[in-house]
Every structure is written in C-alpha cells, then in structure tokens.
PDB file of C-alpha atoms in Angstrom:
ATOM      1  CA  UNK A 797       0.012   0.089   0.049  1.00 54.00           C
ATOM      2  CA  UNK A 798       2.876   2.305   0.841  1.00 57.00           C
ATOM      3  CA  UNK A 799       4.310   1.783  -2.747  1.00 56.00           C
ATOM      4  CA  UNK A 800       0.884   2.178  -4.256  1.00 59.00           C
ATOM      5  CA  UNK A 801       0.153   5.344  -2.454  1.00 65.00           C
ATOM      6  CA  UNK A 802       3.422   6.848  -3.640  1.00 63.00           C
ATOM      7  CA  UNK A 803       2.515   5.955  -7.268  1.00 65.00           C
ATOM      8  CA  UNK A 804      -0.948   7.603  -6.783  1.00 69.00           C
ATOM      9  CA  UNK A 805       0.619  10.699  -5.261  1.00 72.00           C
ATOM     10  CA  UNK A 806       3.211  11.151  -8.122  1.00 69.00           C
ATOM     11  CA  UNK A 807       0.322  10.587 -10.646  1.00 70.00           C
ATOM     12  CA  UNK A 808      -1.903  13.298  -8.960  1.00 72.00           C
ATOM     13  CA  UNK A 809       1.182  15.697  -9.099  1.00 68.00           C
ATOM     14  CA  UNK A 810       1.654  15.218 -12.809  1.00 66.00           C
ATOM     15  CA  UNK A 811      -2.026  15.637 -13.496  1.00 66.00           C
ATOM     16  CA  UNK A 812      -2.353  18.839 -11.394  1.00 71.00           C
ATOM     17  CA  UNK A 813       1.044  20.605 -11.611  1.00 64.00           C
ATOM     18  CA  UNK A 814      -0.445  23.972 -11.208  1.00 67.00           C
ATOM     19  CA  UNK A 815      -2.440  23.395  -8.168  1.00 68.00           C
ATOM     20  CA  UNK A 816      -1.568  24.518  -4.533  1.00 70.00           C
ATOM     21  CA  UNK A 817      -0.526  22.200  -1.780  1.00 72.00           C
ATOM     22  CA  UNK A 818      -3.980  22.242  -0.031  1.00 73.00           C
ATOM     23  CA  UNK A 819      -5.599  21.493  -3.281  1.00 74.00           C
ATOM     24  CA  UNK A 820      -3.441  18.505  -3.958  1.00 72.00           C
ATOM     25  CA  UNK A 821      -3.852  17.250  -0.344  1.00 75.00           C
ATOM     26  CA  UNK A 822      -7.746  17.370  -0.985  1.00 74.00           C
ATOM     27  CA  UNK A 823      -7.335  15.499  -4.209  1.00 72.00           C
ATOM     28  CA  UNK A 824      -5.246  12.771  -2.635  1.00 71.00           C
ATOM     29  CA  UNK A 825      -7.720  12.319   0.247  1.00 70.00           C
ATOM     30  CA  UNK A 826     -10.776  12.284  -2.007  1.00 67.00           C
ATOM     31  CA  UNK A 827      -9.376   9.385  -3.850  1.00 61.00           C
ATOM     32  CA  UNK A 828      -9.680   7.320  -0.703  1.00 54.00           C
ATOM     33  CA  UNK A 829     -13.304   6.792  -1.256  1.00 49.00           C
ATOM     34  CA  UNK A 830     -15.727   4.997   1.180  1.00 50.00           C
ATOM     35  CA  UNK A 831     -14.788   1.431   1.090  1.00 53.00           C
ATOM     36  CA  UNK A 832     -12.378  -0.122   3.699  1.00 56.00           C
ATOM     37  CA  UNK A 833      -9.776  -0.673   1.032  1.00 60.00           C
ATOM     38  CA  UNK A 834      -9.918   2.856  -0.313  1.00 58.00           C
ATOM     39  CA  UNK A 835     -10.166   4.216   3.372  1.00 62.00           C
ATOM     40  CA  UNK A 836      -6.790   2.521   4.180  1.00 69.00           C
ATOM     41  CA  UNK A 837      -5.187   3.936   1.115  1.00 69.00           C
ATOM     42  CA  UNK A 838      -6.489   7.394   1.682  1.00 67.00           C
ATOM     43  CA  UNK A 839      -5.246   7.366   5.194  1.00 71.00           C
ATOM     44  CA  UNK A 840      -1.731   6.175   4.155  1.00 77.00           C
ATOM     45  CA  UNK A 841      -1.761   8.813   1.423  1.00 74.00           C
ATOM     46  CA  UNK A 842      -2.699  11.502   4.035  1.00 75.00           C
ATOM     47  CA  UNK A 843      -0.072  10.425   6.378  1.00 75.00           C
ATOM     48  CA  UNK A 844       2.596  10.372   3.611  1.00 77.00           C
ATOM     49  CA  UNK A 845       1.651  13.805   2.547  1.00 74.00           C
ATOM     50  CA  UNK A 846       1.764  15.197   5.996  1.00 72.00           C
ATOM     51  CA  UNK A 847       5.230  13.650   6.684  1.00 72.00           C
ATOM     52  CA  UNK A 848       6.560  14.724   3.221  1.00 70.00           C
ATOM     53  CA  UNK A 849       5.266  18.175   3.541  1.00 66.00           C
ATOM     54  CA  UNK A 850       6.931  18.880   6.905  1.00 66.00           C
ATOM     55  CA  UNK A 851      10.280  17.092   5.930  1.00 64.00           C
ATOM     56  CA  UNK A 852      10.607  18.809   2.333  1.00 60.00           C
ATOM     57  CA  UNK A 853       9.446  22.213   3.665  1.00 59.00           C
ATOM     58  CA  UNK A 854      12.259  22.049   6.297  1.00 58.00           C
ATOM     59  CA  UNK A 855      14.782  21.249   3.484  1.00 55.00           C
ATOM     60  CA  UNK A 856      13.428  23.551   0.653  1.00 51.00           C
ATOM     61  CA  UNK A 857      11.254  25.998   2.712  1.00 50.00           C
ATOM     62  CA  UNK A 858       8.910  26.161  -0.181  1.00 46.00           C
ATOM     63  CA  UNK A 859       7.318  23.875  -2.969  1.00 47.00           C
ATOM     64  CA  UNK A 860       6.633  20.588  -0.848  1.00 44.00           C
ATOM     65  CA  UNK A 861       5.331  18.829  -3.774  1.00 46.00           C
ATOM     66  CA  UNK A 862       8.256  19.358  -6.096  1.00 43.00           C
ATOM     67  CA  UNK A 863       6.084  21.298  -8.607  1.00 42.00           C
ATOM     68  CA  UNK A 864       7.971  23.050 -11.308  1.00 44.00           C
ATOM     69  CA  UNK A 865       7.632  26.603 -10.105  1.00 42.00           C
ATOM     70  CA  UNK A 866      10.717  26.258  -7.966  1.00 39.00           C
ATOM     71  CA  UNK A 867      13.102  29.323  -8.106  1.00 38.00           C
ATOM     72  CA  UNK A 868      16.062  26.978  -8.177  1.00 39.00           C
ATOM     73  CA  UNK A 869      17.161  26.224 -11.629  1.00 41.00           C
ATOM     74  CA  UNK A 870      18.473  22.655 -11.870  1.00 38.00           C
ATOM     75  CA  UNK A 871      19.478  22.876 -15.533  1.00 39.00           C
ATOM     76  CA  UNK A 872      23.019  24.040 -14.716  1.00 41.00           C
ATOM     77  CA  UNK A 873      23.463  21.404 -11.889  1.00 46.00           C
ATOM     78  CA  UNK A 874      25.024  17.987 -12.165  1.00 58.00           C
ATOM     79  CA  UNK A 875      22.680  15.401 -13.739  1.00 66.00           C
ATOM     80  CA  UNK A 876      20.120  14.096 -11.393  1.00 78.00           C
ATOM     81  CA  UNK A 877      19.966  10.576  -9.970  1.00 85.00           C
ATOM     82  CA  UNK A 878      16.419   9.088 -10.014  1.00 89.00           C
ATOM     83  CA  UNK A 879      15.070   8.475  -6.678  1.00 87.00           C
ATOM     84  CA  UNK A 880      11.366   7.768  -7.513  1.00 86.00           C
ATOM     85  CA  UNK A 881      10.328  11.229  -8.442  1.00 86.00           C
ATOM     86  CA  UNK A 882      10.906  13.463 -11.520  1.00 89.00           C
ATOM     87  CA  UNK A 883      10.677  17.215 -12.237  1.00 88.00           C
ATOM     88  CA  UNK A 884       8.890  18.045 -15.412  1.00 89.00           C
ATOM     89  CA  UNK A 885       9.497  20.824 -18.054  1.00 88.00           C
ATOM     90  CA  UNK A 886       5.963  22.220 -18.165  1.00 85.00           C
ATOM     91  CA  UNK A 887       6.968  24.934 -20.639  1.00 88.00           C
ATOM     92  CA  UNK A 888       7.132  22.369 -23.548  1.00 90.00           C
ATOM     93  CA  UNK A 889       3.814  21.897 -25.458  1.00 90.00           C
ATOM     94  CA  UNK A 890       3.799  18.182 -26.092  1.00 91.00           C
ATOM     95  CA  UNK A 891       1.285  18.491 -28.867  1.00 89.00           C
ATOM     96  CA  UNK A 892       3.666  20.653 -30.773  1.00 92.00           C
ATOM     97  CA  UNK A 893       6.426  17.953 -30.408  1.00 94.00           C
ATOM     98  CA  UNK A 894       4.567  14.733 -31.033  1.00 95.00           C
ATOM     99  CA  UNK A 895       1.349  13.358 -32.804  1.00 94.00           C
ATOM    100  CA  UNK A 896      -0.324  10.492 -30.624  1.00 94.00           C
ATOM    101  CA  UNK A 897      -3.564   8.911 -31.511  1.00 93.00           C
ATOM    102  CA  UNK A 898      -5.235   7.997 -28.341  1.00 91.00           C
ATOM    103  CA  UNK A 899      -8.431   5.890 -28.297  1.00 89.00           C
ATOM    104  CA  UNK A 900     -11.800   7.774 -27.829  1.00 87.00           C
ATOM    105  CA  UNK A 901     -12.507   5.987 -24.569  1.00 84.00           C
ATOM    106  CA  UNK A 902      -9.527   7.571 -22.900  1.00 89.00           C
ATOM    107  CA  UNK A 903     -10.142  10.891 -21.186  1.00 85.00           C
ATOM    108  CA  UNK A 904      -7.756  13.713 -21.249  1.00 86.00           C
ATOM    109  CA  UNK A 905      -6.671  14.521 -17.676  1.00 81.00           C
ATOM    110  CA  UNK A 906      -4.563  17.552 -18.259  1.00 76.00           C
ATOM    111  CA  UNK A 907      -4.420  20.649 -20.451  1.00 69.00           C
ATOM    112  CA  UNK A 908      -4.919  20.671 -24.148  1.00 67.00           C
ATOM    113  CA  UNK A 909      -1.225  20.942 -24.610  1.00 70.00           C
ATOM    114  CA  UNK A 910      -0.313  17.728 -22.808  1.00 81.00           C
ATOM    115  CA  UNK A 911      -0.595  13.986 -23.423  1.00 89.00           C
ATOM    116  CA  UNK A 912      -2.142  12.791 -20.160  1.00 89.00           C
ATOM    117  CA  UNK A 913      -5.067  10.383 -20.826  1.00 90.00           C
ATOM    118  CA  UNK A 914      -6.766   7.590 -18.813  1.00 88.00           C
ATOM    119  CA  UNK A 915      -9.397   4.908 -19.486  1.00 85.00           C
ATOM    120  CA  UNK A 916     -11.378   4.790 -16.209  1.00 73.00           C
ATOM    121  CA  UNK A 917     -13.354   2.166 -14.444  1.00 62.00           C
ATOM    122  CA  UNK A 918     -17.032   2.637 -14.040  1.00 60.00           C
ATOM    123  CA  UNK A 919     -16.543   4.379 -10.713  1.00 54.00           C
ATOM    124  CA  UNK A 920     -14.018   6.784 -12.014  1.00 51.00           C
ATOM    125  CA  UNK A 921     -11.724   6.342  -9.031  1.00 53.00           C
ATOM    126  CA  UNK A 922      -9.084   4.096 -10.551  1.00 56.00           C
ATOM    127  CA  UNK A 923      -7.803   3.814 -13.949  1.00 61.00           C
ATOM    128  CA  UNK A 924      -7.917   0.663 -16.073  1.00 81.00           C
ATOM    129  CA  UNK A 925      -5.002   2.010 -17.964  1.00 88.00           C
ATOM    130  CA  UNK A 926      -3.421   5.390 -18.463  1.00 90.00           C
ATOM    131  CA  UNK A 927      -0.780   6.955 -20.674  1.00 92.00           C
ATOM    132  CA  UNK A 928       1.398  10.095 -19.744  1.00 93.00           C
ATOM    133  CA  UNK A 929       4.095  11.667 -22.057  1.00 94.00           C
ATOM    134  CA  UNK A 930       6.428  14.132 -20.197  1.00 92.00           C
ATOM    135  CA  UNK A 931       9.683  16.018 -20.580  1.00 94.00           C
ATOM    136  CA  UNK A 932      11.719  15.206 -17.389  1.00 93.00           C
ATOM    137  CA  UNK A 933      14.134  18.025 -16.248  1.00 90.00           C
ATOM    138  CA  UNK A 934      17.659  17.452 -15.010  1.00 90.00           C
ATOM    139  CA  UNK A 935      18.667  14.766 -17.434  1.00 92.00           C
ATOM    140  CA  UNK A 936      20.517  14.809 -20.763  1.00 91.00           C
ATOM    141  CA  UNK A 937      20.568  11.010 -21.468  1.00 94.00           C
ATOM    142  CA  UNK A 938      17.317   9.172 -21.741  1.00 96.00           C
ATOM    143  CA  UNK A 939      19.138   5.839 -21.865  1.00 95.00           C
ATOM    144  CA  UNK A 940      20.533   6.766 -18.379  1.00 95.00           C
ATOM    145  CA  UNK A 941      17.278   7.767 -17.031  1.00 96.00           C
ATOM    146  CA  UNK A 942      15.551   4.509 -18.330  1.00 97.00           C
ATOM    147  CA  UNK A 943      18.371   2.479 -16.678  1.00 96.00           C
ATOM    148  CA  UNK A 944      17.987   4.178 -13.385  1.00 95.00           C
ATOM    149  CA  UNK A 945      14.153   3.786 -13.360  1.00 96.00           C
ATOM    150  CA  UNK A 946      14.609   0.062 -14.003  1.00 95.00           C
ATOM    151  CA  UNK A 947      17.152  -0.202 -11.222  1.00 94.00           C
ATOM    152  CA  UNK A 948      14.976   1.743  -8.861  1.00 93.00           C
ATOM    153  CA  UNK A 949      12.144  -0.971  -9.549  1.00 93.00           C
ATOM    154  CA  UNK A 950      14.532  -4.000  -9.243  1.00 93.00           C
ATOM    155  CA  UNK A 951      12.439  -5.595  -6.737  1.00 91.00           C
ATOM    156  CA  UNK A 952       9.611  -5.798  -9.155  1.00 91.00           C
ATOM    157  CA  UNK A 953      11.840  -7.876 -11.562  1.00 93.00           C
ATOM    158  CA  UNK A 954      11.909  -5.354 -14.505  1.00 95.00           C
ATOM    159  CA  UNK A 955      12.208  -6.635 -18.074  1.00 96.00           C
ATOM    160  CA  UNK A 956      15.595  -6.092 -20.054  1.00 96.00           C
ATOM    161  CA  UNK A 957      15.717  -2.734 -21.606  1.00 97.00           C
ATOM    162  CA  UNK A 958      15.149  -2.867 -25.330  1.00 96.00           C
ATOM    163  CA  UNK A 959      15.995  -0.300 -27.972  1.00 96.00           C
ATOM    164  CA  UNK A 960      13.213   0.017 -30.660  1.00 94.00           C
ATOM    165  CA  UNK A 961      12.610   2.287 -33.714  1.00 96.00           C
ATOM    166  CA  UNK A 962       9.123   3.380 -34.002  1.00 95.00           C
ATOM    167  CA  UNK A 963       8.118   5.797 -36.706  1.00 95.00           C
ATOM    168  CA  UNK A 964      11.734   6.939 -37.040  1.00 94.00           C
ATOM    169  CA  UNK A 965      11.911   7.671 -33.226  1.00 95.00           C
ATOM    170  CA  UNK A 966      14.321   5.568 -31.288  1.00 96.00           C
ATOM    171  CA  UNK A 967      12.892   4.426 -27.879  1.00 97.00           C
ATOM    172  CA  UNK A 968      14.478   2.716 -24.885  1.00 98.00           C
ATOM    173  CA  UNK A 969      11.814   0.604 -23.485  1.00 97.00           C
ATOM    174  CA  UNK A 970      11.157  -1.798 -20.360  1.00 97.00           C
ATOM    175  CA  UNK A 971       8.363  -2.748 -18.058  1.00 96.00           C
ATOM    176  CA  UNK A 972       7.935  -4.122 -14.541  1.00 95.00           C
ATOM    177  CA  UNK A 973       4.963  -6.007 -12.959  1.00 91.00           C
ATOM    178  CA  UNK A 974       3.823  -5.734  -9.304  1.00 87.00           C
ATOM    179  CA  UNK A 975       0.796  -6.628  -7.235  1.00 82.00           C
ATOM    180  CA  UNK A 976      -1.129  -3.666  -8.818  1.00 81.00           C
ATOM    181  CA  UNK A 977      -0.451  -4.225 -12.606  1.00 87.00           C
ATOM    182  CA  UNK A 978       2.160  -3.655 -15.182  1.00 92.00           C
ATOM    183  CA  UNK A 979       3.906  -0.320 -15.869  1.00 94.00           C
ATOM    184  CA  UNK A 980       5.679   0.286 -19.243  1.00 96.00           C
ATOM    185  CA  UNK A 981       8.241   2.933 -19.825  1.00 97.00           C
ATOM    186  CA  UNK A 982       9.314   4.282 -23.227  1.00 97.00           C
ATOM    187  CA  UNK A 983      11.951   6.981 -23.481  1.00 97.00           C
ATOM    188  CA  UNK A 984      13.229   8.919 -26.542  1.00 97.00           C
ATOM    189  CA  UNK A 985      15.097  12.230 -27.190  1.00 95.00           C
ATOM    190  CA  UNK A 986      15.243  14.841 -29.930  1.00 92.00           C
ATOM    191  CA  UNK A 987      16.695  18.331 -30.202  1.00 88.00           C
ATOM    192  CA  UNK A 988      18.699  17.870 -26.977  1.00 89.00           C
ATOM    193  CA  UNK A 989      15.543  17.114 -24.880  1.00 93.00           C
ATOM    194  CA  UNK A 990      14.452  13.905 -23.429  1.00 96.00           C
ATOM    195  CA  UNK A 991      10.828  12.518 -23.320  1.00 97.00           C
ATOM    196  CA  UNK A 992       9.329   9.794 -21.078  1.00 96.00           C
ATOM    197  CA  UNK A 993       6.240   7.905 -21.950  1.00 96.00           C
ATOM    198  CA  UNK A 994       4.562   5.901 -19.050  1.00 95.00           C
ATOM    199  CA  UNK A 995       1.735   3.387 -19.533  1.00 94.00           C
ATOM    200  CA  UNK A 996       0.159   1.825 -16.529  1.00 91.00           C
ATOM    201  CA  UNK A 997      -2.221  -1.209 -16.499  1.00 89.00           C
ATOM    202  CA  UNK A 998      -4.237  -2.411 -13.550  1.00 83.00           C
ATOM    203  CA  UNK A 999      -3.987  -6.050 -12.621  1.00 74.00           C
ATOM    204  CA  UNK A1000      -7.444  -7.227 -13.696  1.00 71.00           C
ATOM    205  CA  UNK A1001      -7.514  -5.164 -17.170  1.00 75.00           C
ATOM    206  CA  UNK A1002      -4.026  -6.021 -18.500  1.00 74.00           C
ATOM    207  CA  UNK A1003      -5.336  -7.858 -21.631  1.00 78.00           C
ATOM    208  CA  UNK A1004      -7.570  -5.211 -22.674  1.00 78.00           C
ATOM    209  CA  UNK A1005      -5.244  -2.258 -21.831  1.00 86.00           C
ATOM    210  CA  UNK A1006      -2.360  -4.171 -23.699  1.00 87.00           C
ATOM    211  CA  UNK A1007      -4.293  -3.718 -26.877  1.00 86.00           C
ATOM    212  CA  UNK A1008      -4.617  -0.064 -26.439  1.00 91.00           C
ATOM    213  CA  UNK A1009      -0.968   0.246 -25.537  1.00 92.00           C
ATOM    214  CA  UNK A1010       0.236  -1.219 -28.868  1.00 91.00           C
ATOM    215  CA  UNK A1011      -1.999   1.093 -30.738  1.00 92.00           C
ATOM    216  CA  UNK A1012      -0.970   4.183 -28.750  1.00 95.00           C
ATOM    217  CA  UNK A1013       2.837   3.383 -29.067  1.00 95.00           C
ATOM    218  CA  UNK A1014       2.664   2.585 -32.737  1.00 95.00           C
ATOM    219  CA  UNK A1015       0.828   5.839 -33.481  1.00 96.00           C
ATOM    220  CA  UNK A1016       3.424   8.088 -31.940  1.00 96.00           C
ATOM    221  CA  UNK A1017       5.189  10.433 -34.499  1.00 96.00           C
ATOM    222  CA  UNK A1018       7.504  13.422 -34.133  1.00 95.00           C
ATOM    223  CA  UNK A1019       6.523  16.750 -35.522  1.00 91.00           C
TER     224      UNK A1019
END
C-alpha cells in the first residue's frame, strides 16, 4: 500500500502541476473513497503527505510537492539521480512535439497541450490504464534515465531494456509488474531534450489495456 500510495501521489502531481498544496492534499484524500480498502489507501496517502510536507519544507522551505515553479534552476547542476520522483518541463507543449492517436474512450486528464490520458473504471476512481508523455528536467541522457528507473524498481523484476525504432523515433523501453499491474516506460530524445512515456495497466485489465498500448505506441510520430 505504501508503494501504491506513492505512485498515486506522483500521478496526482503530474495531472495537477498548477494546483496549490492544499488542493493536492484534498485530491489525494478524496481518492480514498468510502470502502475499507480505499479508506486505508486514503489514510496512508494523508500520512505520507503530512510527513513529506513537513520534511521537504524544512529542506526547501517552499514547494513541498516538487512542482516545477521552484526558483532554483536545476538545468546548470550535475545530472540528477532518479529517486522515484521527477521534475517536469511544463513549458514544452507536447502536442507541438508529437502526434499521438489516443482511443476515444480515454479521457484527457490535463491541459490541451499535454498527453495525459486515462481509461477509467465505471466508478472513475481508479484507472484501468493510463498514458502520460512528459519531458523530465535534470537529465540529458534518456538511456541513463531509463536504466535508473529500471534499477529503482529492481524488486519488481523489470524486463531487459530494449531499443526500438518506431516511426523513425528511437525508444528505450522496459516494463515491470507488481501486485497492482504492469507499468511500461518508453524514453526517447530529440533536439537535446528527453521525453518519457509511462503506460500503466491495472492487474485485472491487462489484456484489454495491452491492446490499447500497442495502438498508442505505434501511433506516436515526431512533428
């Protein structure tokens, strides 16, 4: 549950990068729902948020959710080491960089300039599958970042990293499976910028979501 809660918090951050801390906390708590299972998840998320906010505020004084409005420019610092969280370059309009055909049943969860879509369950609380394309900051090598993400998830027995050419884009790809489902990572670069695509599938919908994954990945083209 701790691992699951961390993933949900990271996803909420990516989908709501312009929201304030209190709004993010409210979103996390609301995901808890009313069932016993969701109540436990919600409680854990709330505890994690509280502890994280206090600890990170002490270190950074501001910006407890690592949102990209930090006044500290990391672009001139030594390349980051992946520790489970990423900072994203929100100034890039993803739809100016790539064309992606997303199935109609996927809902856009972010602004019109981003690729952040999910196919929800009937309750709308959890995603059956979701796809997010972002531009991580603090890294110059997508191969290095993909390797670090794989090592970070070593306990989930990640697959071997493969290099694939799809529509004249070179992608580094791997996936890992845990108790909650399968997560695929695809990374590519162009014009000295790196891009990371994350595709998550819940355990009970893997077969259905895998079909959508292949369609989405094979549709990606560079503008």
